[in-house]
Coordinates of C-alpha atoms and ligand atoms in Angstrom, one line a residue:
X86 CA 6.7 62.1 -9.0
X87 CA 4.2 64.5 -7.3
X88 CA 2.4 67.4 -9.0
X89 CA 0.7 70.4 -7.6
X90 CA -3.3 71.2 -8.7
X91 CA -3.9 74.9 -9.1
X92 CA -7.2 76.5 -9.3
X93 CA -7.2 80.3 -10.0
X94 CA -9.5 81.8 -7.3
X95 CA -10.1 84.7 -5.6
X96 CA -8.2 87.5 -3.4
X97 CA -5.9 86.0 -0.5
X98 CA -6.2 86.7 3.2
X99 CA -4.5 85.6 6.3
X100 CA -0.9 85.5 7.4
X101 CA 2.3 83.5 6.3
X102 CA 4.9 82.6 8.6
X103 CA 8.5 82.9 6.4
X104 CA 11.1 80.3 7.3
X105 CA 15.0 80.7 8.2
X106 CA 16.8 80.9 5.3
X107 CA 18.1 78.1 2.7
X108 CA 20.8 80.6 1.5
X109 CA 22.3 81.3 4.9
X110 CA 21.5 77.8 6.3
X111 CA 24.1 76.0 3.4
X112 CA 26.9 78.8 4.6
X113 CA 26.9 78.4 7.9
X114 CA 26.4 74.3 8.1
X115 CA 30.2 73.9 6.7
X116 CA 31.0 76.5 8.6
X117 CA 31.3 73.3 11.4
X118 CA 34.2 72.1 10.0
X119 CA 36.0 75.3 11.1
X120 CA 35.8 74.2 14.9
X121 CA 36.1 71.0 17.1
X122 CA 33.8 72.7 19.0
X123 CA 29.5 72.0 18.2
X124 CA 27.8 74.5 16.6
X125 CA 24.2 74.5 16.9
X126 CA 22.0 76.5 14.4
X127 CA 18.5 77.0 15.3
X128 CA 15.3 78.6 13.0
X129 CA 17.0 76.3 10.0
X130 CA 14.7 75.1 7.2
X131 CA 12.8 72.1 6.4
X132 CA 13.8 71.6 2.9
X133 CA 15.8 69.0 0.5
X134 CA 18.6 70.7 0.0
X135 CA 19.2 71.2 4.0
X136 CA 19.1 66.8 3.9
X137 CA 21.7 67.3 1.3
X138 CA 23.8 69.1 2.7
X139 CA 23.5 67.0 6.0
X140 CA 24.2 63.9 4.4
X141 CA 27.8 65.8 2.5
X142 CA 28.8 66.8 6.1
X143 CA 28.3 63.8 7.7
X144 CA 30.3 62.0 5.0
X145 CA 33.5 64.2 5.7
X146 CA 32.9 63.5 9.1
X147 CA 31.1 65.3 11.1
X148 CA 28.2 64.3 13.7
X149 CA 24.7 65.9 13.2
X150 CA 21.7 65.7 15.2
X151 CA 18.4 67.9 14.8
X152 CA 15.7 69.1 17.0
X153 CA 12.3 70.4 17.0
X154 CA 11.3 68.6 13.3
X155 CA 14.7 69.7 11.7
X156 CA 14.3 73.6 13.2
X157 CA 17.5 72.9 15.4
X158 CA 20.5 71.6 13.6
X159 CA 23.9 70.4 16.3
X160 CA 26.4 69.5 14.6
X161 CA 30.2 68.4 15.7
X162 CA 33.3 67.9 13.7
X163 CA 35.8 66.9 16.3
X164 CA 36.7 63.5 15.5
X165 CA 38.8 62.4 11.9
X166 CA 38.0 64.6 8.9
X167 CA 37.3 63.2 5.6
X168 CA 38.4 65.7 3.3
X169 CA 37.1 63.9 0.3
X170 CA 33.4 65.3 -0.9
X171 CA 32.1 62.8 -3.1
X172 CA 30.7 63.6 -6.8
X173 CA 27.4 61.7 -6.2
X174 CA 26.5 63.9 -3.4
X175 CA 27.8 67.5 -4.6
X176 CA 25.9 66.8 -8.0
X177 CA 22.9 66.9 -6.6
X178 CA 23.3 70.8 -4.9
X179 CA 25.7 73.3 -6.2
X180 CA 26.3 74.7 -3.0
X181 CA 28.3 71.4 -1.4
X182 CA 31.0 73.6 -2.7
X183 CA 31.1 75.6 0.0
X184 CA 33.0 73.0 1.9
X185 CA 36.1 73.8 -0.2
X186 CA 37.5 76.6 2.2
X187 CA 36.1 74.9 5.6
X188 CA 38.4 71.9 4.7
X189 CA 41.6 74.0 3.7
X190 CA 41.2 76.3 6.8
X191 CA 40.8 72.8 9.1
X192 CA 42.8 70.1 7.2
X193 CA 45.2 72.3 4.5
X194 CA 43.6 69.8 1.8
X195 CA 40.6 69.1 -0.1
X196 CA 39.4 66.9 -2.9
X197 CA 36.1 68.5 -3.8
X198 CA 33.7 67.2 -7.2
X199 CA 33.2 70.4 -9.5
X200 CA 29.2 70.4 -9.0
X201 CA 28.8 70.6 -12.7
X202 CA 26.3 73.1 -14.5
X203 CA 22.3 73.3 -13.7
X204 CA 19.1 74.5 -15.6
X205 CA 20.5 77.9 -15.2
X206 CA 24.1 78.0 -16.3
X207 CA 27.2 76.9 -16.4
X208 CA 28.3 77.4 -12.8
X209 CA 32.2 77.8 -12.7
X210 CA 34.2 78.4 -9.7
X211 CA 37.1 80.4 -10.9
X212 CA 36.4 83.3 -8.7
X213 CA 36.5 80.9 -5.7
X214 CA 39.7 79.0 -6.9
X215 CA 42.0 81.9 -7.9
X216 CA 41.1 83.8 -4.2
X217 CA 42.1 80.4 -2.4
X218 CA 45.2 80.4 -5.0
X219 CA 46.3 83.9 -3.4
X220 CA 46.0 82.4 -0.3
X221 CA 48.7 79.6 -1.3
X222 CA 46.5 77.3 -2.3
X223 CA 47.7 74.8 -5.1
X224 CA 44.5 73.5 -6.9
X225 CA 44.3 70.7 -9.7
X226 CA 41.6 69.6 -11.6
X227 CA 41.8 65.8 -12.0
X228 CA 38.7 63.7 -13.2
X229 CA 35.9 66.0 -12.5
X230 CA 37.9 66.8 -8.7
X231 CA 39.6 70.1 -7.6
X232 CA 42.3 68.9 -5.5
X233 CA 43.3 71.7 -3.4
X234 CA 46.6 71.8 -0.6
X235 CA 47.6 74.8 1.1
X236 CA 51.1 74.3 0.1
X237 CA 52.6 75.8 3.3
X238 CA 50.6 73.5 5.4
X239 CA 48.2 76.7 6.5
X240 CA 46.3 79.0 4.6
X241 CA 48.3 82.7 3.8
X242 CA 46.1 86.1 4.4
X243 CA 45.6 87.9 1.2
X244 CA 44.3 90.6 -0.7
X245 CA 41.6 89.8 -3.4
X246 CA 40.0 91.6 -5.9
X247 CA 36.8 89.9 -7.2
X248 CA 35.8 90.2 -10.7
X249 CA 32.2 90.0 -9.8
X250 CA 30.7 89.6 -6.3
X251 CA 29.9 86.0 -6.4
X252 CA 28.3 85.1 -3.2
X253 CA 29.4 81.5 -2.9
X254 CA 33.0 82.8 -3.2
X255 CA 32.5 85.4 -0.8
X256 CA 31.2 82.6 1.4
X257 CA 34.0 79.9 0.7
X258 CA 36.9 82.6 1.1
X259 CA 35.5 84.2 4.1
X260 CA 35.3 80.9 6.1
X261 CA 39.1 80.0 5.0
X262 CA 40.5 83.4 6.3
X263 CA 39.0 82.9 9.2
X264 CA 42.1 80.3 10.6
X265 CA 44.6 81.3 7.8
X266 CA 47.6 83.3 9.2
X267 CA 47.5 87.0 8.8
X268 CA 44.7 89.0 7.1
X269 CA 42.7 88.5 4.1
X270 CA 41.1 91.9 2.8
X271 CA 38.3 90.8 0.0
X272 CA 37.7 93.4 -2.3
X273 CA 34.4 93.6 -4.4
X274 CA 32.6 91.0 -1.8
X275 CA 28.8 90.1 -2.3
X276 CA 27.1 92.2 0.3
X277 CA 23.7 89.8 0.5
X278 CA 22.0 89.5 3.9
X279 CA 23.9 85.7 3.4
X280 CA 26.7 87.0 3.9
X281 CA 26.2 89.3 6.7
X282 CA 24.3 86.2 8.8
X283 CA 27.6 83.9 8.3
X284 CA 29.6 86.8 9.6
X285 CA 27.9 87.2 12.6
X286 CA 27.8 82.7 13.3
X287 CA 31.8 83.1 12.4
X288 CA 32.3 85.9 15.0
X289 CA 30.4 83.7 17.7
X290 CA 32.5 80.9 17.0
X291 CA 35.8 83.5 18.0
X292 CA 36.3 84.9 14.2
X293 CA 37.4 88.3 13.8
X294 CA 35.5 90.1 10.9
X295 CA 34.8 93.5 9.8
X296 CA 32.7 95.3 6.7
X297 CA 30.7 92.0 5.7
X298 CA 27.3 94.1 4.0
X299 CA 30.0 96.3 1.8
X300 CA 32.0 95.4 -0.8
X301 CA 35.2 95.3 1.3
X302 CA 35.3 92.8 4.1
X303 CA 38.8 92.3 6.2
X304 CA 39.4 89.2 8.1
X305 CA 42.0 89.1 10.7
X306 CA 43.1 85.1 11.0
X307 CA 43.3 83.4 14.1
X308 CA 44.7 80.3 15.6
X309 CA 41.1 78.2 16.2
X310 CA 37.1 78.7 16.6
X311 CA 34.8 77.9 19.1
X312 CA 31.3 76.4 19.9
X313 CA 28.2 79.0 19.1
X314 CA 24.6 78.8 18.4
X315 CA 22.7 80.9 15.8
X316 CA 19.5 81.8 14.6
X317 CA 19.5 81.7 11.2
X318 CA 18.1 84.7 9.0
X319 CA 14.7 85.3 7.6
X320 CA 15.0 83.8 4.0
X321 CA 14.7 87.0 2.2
X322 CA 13.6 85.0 -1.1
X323 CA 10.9 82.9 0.5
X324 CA 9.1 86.2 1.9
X325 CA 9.2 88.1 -1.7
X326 CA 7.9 85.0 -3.0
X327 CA 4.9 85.2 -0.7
X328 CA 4.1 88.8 -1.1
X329 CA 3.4 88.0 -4.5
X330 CA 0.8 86.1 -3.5
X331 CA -1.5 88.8 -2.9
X332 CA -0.1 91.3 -5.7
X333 CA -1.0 88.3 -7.9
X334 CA -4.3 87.5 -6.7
X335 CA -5.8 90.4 -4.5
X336 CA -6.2 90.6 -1.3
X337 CA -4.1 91.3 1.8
X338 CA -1.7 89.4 3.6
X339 CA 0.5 89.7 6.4
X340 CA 4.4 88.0 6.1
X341 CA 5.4 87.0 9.7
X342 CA 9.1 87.9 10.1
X343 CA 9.1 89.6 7.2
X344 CA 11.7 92.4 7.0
X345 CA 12.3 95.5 4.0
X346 CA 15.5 96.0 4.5
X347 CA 16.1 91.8 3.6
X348 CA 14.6 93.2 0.3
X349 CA 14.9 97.1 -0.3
X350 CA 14.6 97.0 -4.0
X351 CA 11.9 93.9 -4.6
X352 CA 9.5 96.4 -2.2
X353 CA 10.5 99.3 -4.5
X354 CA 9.5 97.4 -7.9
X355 CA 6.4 96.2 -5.9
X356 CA 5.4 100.1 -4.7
X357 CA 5.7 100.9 -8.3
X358 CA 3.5 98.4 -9.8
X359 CA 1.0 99.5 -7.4
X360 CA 1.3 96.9 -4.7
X361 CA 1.1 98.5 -1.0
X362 CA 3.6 97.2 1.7
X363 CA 3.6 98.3 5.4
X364 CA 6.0 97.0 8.3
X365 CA 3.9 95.4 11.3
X366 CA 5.0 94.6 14.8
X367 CA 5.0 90.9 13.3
X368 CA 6.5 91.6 10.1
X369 CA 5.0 92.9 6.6
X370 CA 1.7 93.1 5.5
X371 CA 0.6 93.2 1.6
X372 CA -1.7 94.2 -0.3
X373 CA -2.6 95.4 -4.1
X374 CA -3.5 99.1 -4.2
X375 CA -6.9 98.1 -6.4
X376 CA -7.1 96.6 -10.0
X377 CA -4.6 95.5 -12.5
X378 CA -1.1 96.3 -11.1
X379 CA 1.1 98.3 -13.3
X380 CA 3.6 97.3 -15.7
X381 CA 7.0 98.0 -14.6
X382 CA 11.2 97.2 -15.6
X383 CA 13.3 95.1 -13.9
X384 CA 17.2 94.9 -13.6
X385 CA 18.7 91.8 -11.5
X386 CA 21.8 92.8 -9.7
X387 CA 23.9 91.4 -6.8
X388 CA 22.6 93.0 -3.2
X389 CA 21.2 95.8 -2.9
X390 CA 20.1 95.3 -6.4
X391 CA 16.9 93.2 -7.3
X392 CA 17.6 89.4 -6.5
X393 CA 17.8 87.5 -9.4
X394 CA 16.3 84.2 -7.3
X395 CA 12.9 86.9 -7.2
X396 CA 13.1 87.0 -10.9
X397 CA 11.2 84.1 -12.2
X398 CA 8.0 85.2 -9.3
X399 CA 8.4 88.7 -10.9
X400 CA 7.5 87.3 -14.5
X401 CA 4.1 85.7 -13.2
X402 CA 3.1 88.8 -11.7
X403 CA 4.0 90.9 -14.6
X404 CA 2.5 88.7 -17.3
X405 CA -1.4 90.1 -15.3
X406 CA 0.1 93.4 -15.4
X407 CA -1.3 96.5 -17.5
X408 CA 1.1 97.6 -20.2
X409 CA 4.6 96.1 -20.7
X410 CA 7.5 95.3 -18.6
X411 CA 11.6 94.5 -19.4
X412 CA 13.1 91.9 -17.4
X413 CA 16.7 91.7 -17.6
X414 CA 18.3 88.7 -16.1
X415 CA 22.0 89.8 -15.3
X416 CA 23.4 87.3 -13.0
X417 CA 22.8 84.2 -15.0
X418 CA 23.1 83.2 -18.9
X419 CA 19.7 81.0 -18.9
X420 CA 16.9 81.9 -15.9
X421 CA 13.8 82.2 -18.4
X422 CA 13.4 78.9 -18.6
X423 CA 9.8 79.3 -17.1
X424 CA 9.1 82.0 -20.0
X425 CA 7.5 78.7 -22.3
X426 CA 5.7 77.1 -19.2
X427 CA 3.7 81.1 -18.5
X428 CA 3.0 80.9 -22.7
X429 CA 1.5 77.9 -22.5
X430 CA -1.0 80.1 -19.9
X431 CA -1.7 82.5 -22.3
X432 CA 1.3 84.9 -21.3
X433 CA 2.4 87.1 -23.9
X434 CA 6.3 87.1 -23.1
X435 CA 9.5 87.8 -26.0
X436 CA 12.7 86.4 -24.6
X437 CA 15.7 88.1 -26.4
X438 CA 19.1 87.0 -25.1
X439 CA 19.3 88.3 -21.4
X440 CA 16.4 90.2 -21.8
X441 CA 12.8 89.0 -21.5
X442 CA 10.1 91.4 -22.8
X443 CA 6.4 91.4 -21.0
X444 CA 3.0 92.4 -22.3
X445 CA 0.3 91.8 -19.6
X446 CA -2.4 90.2 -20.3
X447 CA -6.4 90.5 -18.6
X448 CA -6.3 86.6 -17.4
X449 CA -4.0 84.0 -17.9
X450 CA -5.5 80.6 -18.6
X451 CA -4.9 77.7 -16.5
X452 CA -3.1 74.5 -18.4
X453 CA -0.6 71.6 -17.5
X454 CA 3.0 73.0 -17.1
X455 CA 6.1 71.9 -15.8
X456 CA 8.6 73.2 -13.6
X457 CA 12.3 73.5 -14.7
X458 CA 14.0 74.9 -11.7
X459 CA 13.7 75.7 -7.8
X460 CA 12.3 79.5 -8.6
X461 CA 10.6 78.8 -12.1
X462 CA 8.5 76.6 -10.0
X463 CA 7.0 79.0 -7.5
X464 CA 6.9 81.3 -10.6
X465 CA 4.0 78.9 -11.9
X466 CA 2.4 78.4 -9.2
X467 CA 1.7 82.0 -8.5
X468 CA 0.5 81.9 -12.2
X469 CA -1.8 79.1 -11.4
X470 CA -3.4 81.1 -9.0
X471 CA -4.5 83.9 -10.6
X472 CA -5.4 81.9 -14.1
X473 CA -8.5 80.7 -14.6
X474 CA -9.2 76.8 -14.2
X475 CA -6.7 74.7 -13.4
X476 CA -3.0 74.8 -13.5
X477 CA -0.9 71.2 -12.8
X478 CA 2.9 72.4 -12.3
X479 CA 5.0 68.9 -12.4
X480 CA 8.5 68.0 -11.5
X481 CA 8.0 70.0 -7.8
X482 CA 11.1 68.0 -6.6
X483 CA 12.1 71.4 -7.2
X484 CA 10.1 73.2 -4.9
X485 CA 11.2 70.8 -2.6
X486 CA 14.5 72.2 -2.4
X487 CA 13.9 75.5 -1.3
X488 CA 10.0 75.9 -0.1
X489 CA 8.9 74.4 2.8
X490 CA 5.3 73.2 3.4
X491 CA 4.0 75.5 0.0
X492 CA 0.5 73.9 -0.2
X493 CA -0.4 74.7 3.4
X494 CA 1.1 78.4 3.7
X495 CA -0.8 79.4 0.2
X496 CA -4.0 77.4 1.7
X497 CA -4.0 79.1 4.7
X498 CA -4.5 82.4 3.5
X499 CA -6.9 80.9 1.1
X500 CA -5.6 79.5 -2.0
X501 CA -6.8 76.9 -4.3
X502 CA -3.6 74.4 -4.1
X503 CA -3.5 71.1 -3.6
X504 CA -0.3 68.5 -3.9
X505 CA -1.2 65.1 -5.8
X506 CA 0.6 62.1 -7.0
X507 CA 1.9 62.4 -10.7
X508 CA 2.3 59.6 -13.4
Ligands
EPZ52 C1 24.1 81.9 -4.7 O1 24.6 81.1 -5.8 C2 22.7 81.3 -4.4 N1 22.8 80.0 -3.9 C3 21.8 81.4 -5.7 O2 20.5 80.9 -5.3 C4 21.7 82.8 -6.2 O3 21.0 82.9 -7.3 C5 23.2 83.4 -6.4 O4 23.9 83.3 -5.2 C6 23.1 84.8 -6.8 O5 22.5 85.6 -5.8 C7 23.2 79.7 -2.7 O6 23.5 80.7 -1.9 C8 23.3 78.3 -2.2 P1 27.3 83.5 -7.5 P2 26.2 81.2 -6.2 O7 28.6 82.8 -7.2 O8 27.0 81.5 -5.0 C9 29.1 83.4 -11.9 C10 18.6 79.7 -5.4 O9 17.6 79.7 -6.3 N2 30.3 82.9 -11.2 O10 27.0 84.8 -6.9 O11 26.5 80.1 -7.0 C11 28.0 82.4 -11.9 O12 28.1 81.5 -13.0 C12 20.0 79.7 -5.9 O13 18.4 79.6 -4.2 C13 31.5 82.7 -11.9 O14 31.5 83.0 -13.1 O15 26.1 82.5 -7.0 C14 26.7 83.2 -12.0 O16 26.5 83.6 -13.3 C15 20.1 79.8 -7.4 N3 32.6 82.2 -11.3 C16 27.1 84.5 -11.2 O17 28.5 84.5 -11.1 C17 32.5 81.8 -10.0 O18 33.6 81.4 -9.5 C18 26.5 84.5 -9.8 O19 27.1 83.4 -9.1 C19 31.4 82.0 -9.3 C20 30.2 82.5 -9.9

């Protein structure tokens, strides 16, 4: 396994180029199965799970070239469907769930694995299940499978209310409405930029779609898609990531393609700790206002609300800060698992439940750590660069998954970082 060196160093300068989205880029590949027609999606990530997800769609069926180093994904689905996704592949990514309401709205069956839990809960998919259910929808769950029919042969419009606004639901219940017969009005829909991008490839491929961003979003069914190609969106989680960079460390840098209104209330936490953000022709460039930043409380919410995939980034900033913060992790029952890995650098952190409670220290200290998660792992990099010595964060098959080319982008702008092999 590989391992990535640390050494705390000075303030950061340069620019960062951010990358399409992961988030959007897992919506809108299943969102192929919806047409016999290609769609093409171009700006798309370099990362893990973006092979993973290749890999489940090709085993159902579909045909899937790429371009430019993986920046241009085609993909086809107009031969035979296999409406089977396997356990051995959906373990590996949560989000091969999102295949569940492509398959019903082509095929009008599915046997789809339950992905199981991860490091940061348990994961269930009621919400998704009980809106496909109100769209006549049998489901049963048989050794570890949901096997889902649309008993009437197609998918019914429906109205559904959302307990909470999950976005993967939104996702998987927005792509079946697209070919199920009448309208589907989802009530209490996750409004995240996600969601809006997969609207916009949907209505390119012929779907008709209206109030994706709010909590209420109507889709009129029709009788088939069409081909479309589509950039995908900024990945609003890589950029935040990056502008802590500098809030961490000093410095100024410049985000290219960064966009505040991806992140609205990440910049306003960041304003208030003292960390100065200002829109460029070429995106966003950040800086700390001088010294220590301030200590400040955080809430995560669904969109607009502060992303909880930004919370684990937050911590490291806020363990340097003066005076103490309140994190409180909203979205998921266990996301501090990266509280133990910042102690061992000398952060002074007091997890309580769904709350974690902050007190910032001068300097943390460099030390061996280990990454537990996607976002935990960022989180200790950005620690390793502002501790002193030397920080070796293991286990970055993590990072893997959602952070393409990290060593280079945080060298560039002059970071201490290197990647090496582990035992
Ligand atoms: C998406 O996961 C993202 N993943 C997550 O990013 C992100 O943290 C999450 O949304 C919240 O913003 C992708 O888009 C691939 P949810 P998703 O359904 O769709 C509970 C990352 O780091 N819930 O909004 O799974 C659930 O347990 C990843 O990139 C149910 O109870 O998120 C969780 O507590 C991590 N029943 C909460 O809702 C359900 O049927 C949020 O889940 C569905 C969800």
């Amino acid at each position: 396994m590989d391992a990535i060196l640390v050494r705390g160093g000075g303030p950061l300068h340069g620019t960062i180029p951010i990358a399409g989205a992961k988030n959007a880029c897992l919506t809108l590949m299943p969102a192929t199965l919806l047409s016999e027609e290609p769609l093409t999606l171009t700006n798309a990530p370099r990362l893990s799970d973006i092979r993973t997800m290749t890999q489940l769609l090709q085993s159902l069926g579909a045909e899937i070239t790429t371009l430019q180093e993986g920046r241009v994904i085609s993909m086809s689905c107009h031969g035979a469907i296999n409406t089977r996704a396997e356990y051995d592949i959906v373990r590996k990514m949560r989000a091969s769930n999102l295949v569940l309401g492509p398959l019903l709205a082509r095929e009008g069956y599915a046997e789809v694995s339950l992905p199981g839990g991860c490091a940061i809960g348990a994961r269930p998919m009621d919400i998704h299940t009980d809106g496909l259910q109100k769209m006549g929808v049998s489901i049963e769950l048989r050794d570890g499978y949901l096997y889902a029919k649309a008993t009437g042969g197609r998918l019914q419009g429906a109205v559904i209310d959302f307990p909470f606004a999950s976005v993967g639901a939104t996702e998987n219940i927005m792509m079946a409405a697209t070919l199920a017969k009448g309208t589907t009005v989802i009530n209490n829909a996750a409004r995240e930029p996600e969601i809006v991008d997969l609207a916009d490839c949907l209505r390119r491929m012929g779907a008709q779609i209206d109030g994706d961003g709010t909590s209420t979003i109507t889709i009129q069914g029709v009788d088939r898609l069409g081909a479309a190609t589509h950039p995908v969106v900024t990945d609003r989680i890589e950029l935040g990531t990056y502008m802590l960079a500098p809030a961490i460390c000093g410095g100024e840098v410049e985000l290219l393609g960064g966009r505040i209104d991806l992140i609205g209330a990440f910049c306003e936490k960041l304003d208030a700790a003292g960390i100065d953000i200002t829109e460029t022709e070429k995106g966003l460039k950040v800086k700390r206002r001088n010294g220590r930043v301030r200590a400040v409380d955080v809430t995560t919410e669904p969109f607009p609300g502060f992303p909880t995939d930004l919370q684990a980034q937050m911590m490291a900033l806020l363990c340097t800060a003066e005076g103490t913060s309140t994190l409180e992790e909203k979205i998921f029952e266990n996301r501090f698992m990266h509280a133990p890995e910042l102690i061992r650098m000398g952060a002074k952190v007091d997890v309580h439940g769904g709350k974690a409670i902050v007190t910032g220290v001068e300097k943390l200290k460099g030390a061996p750590v280990m990454a537990t998660d996607l976002r935990a792992s960022v989180s200790l990099i950005l620690a390793g660069m502002a501790a002193e010595g030397e920080t070796k964060v293991s286990r970055v098959y993590h990072l893997d998954r959602g952070y393409e080319h990290v060593v280079s982008k945080l060298s560039g702008v002059g970071a201490n970082i290197e990647r090496i092999k582990d035992e």
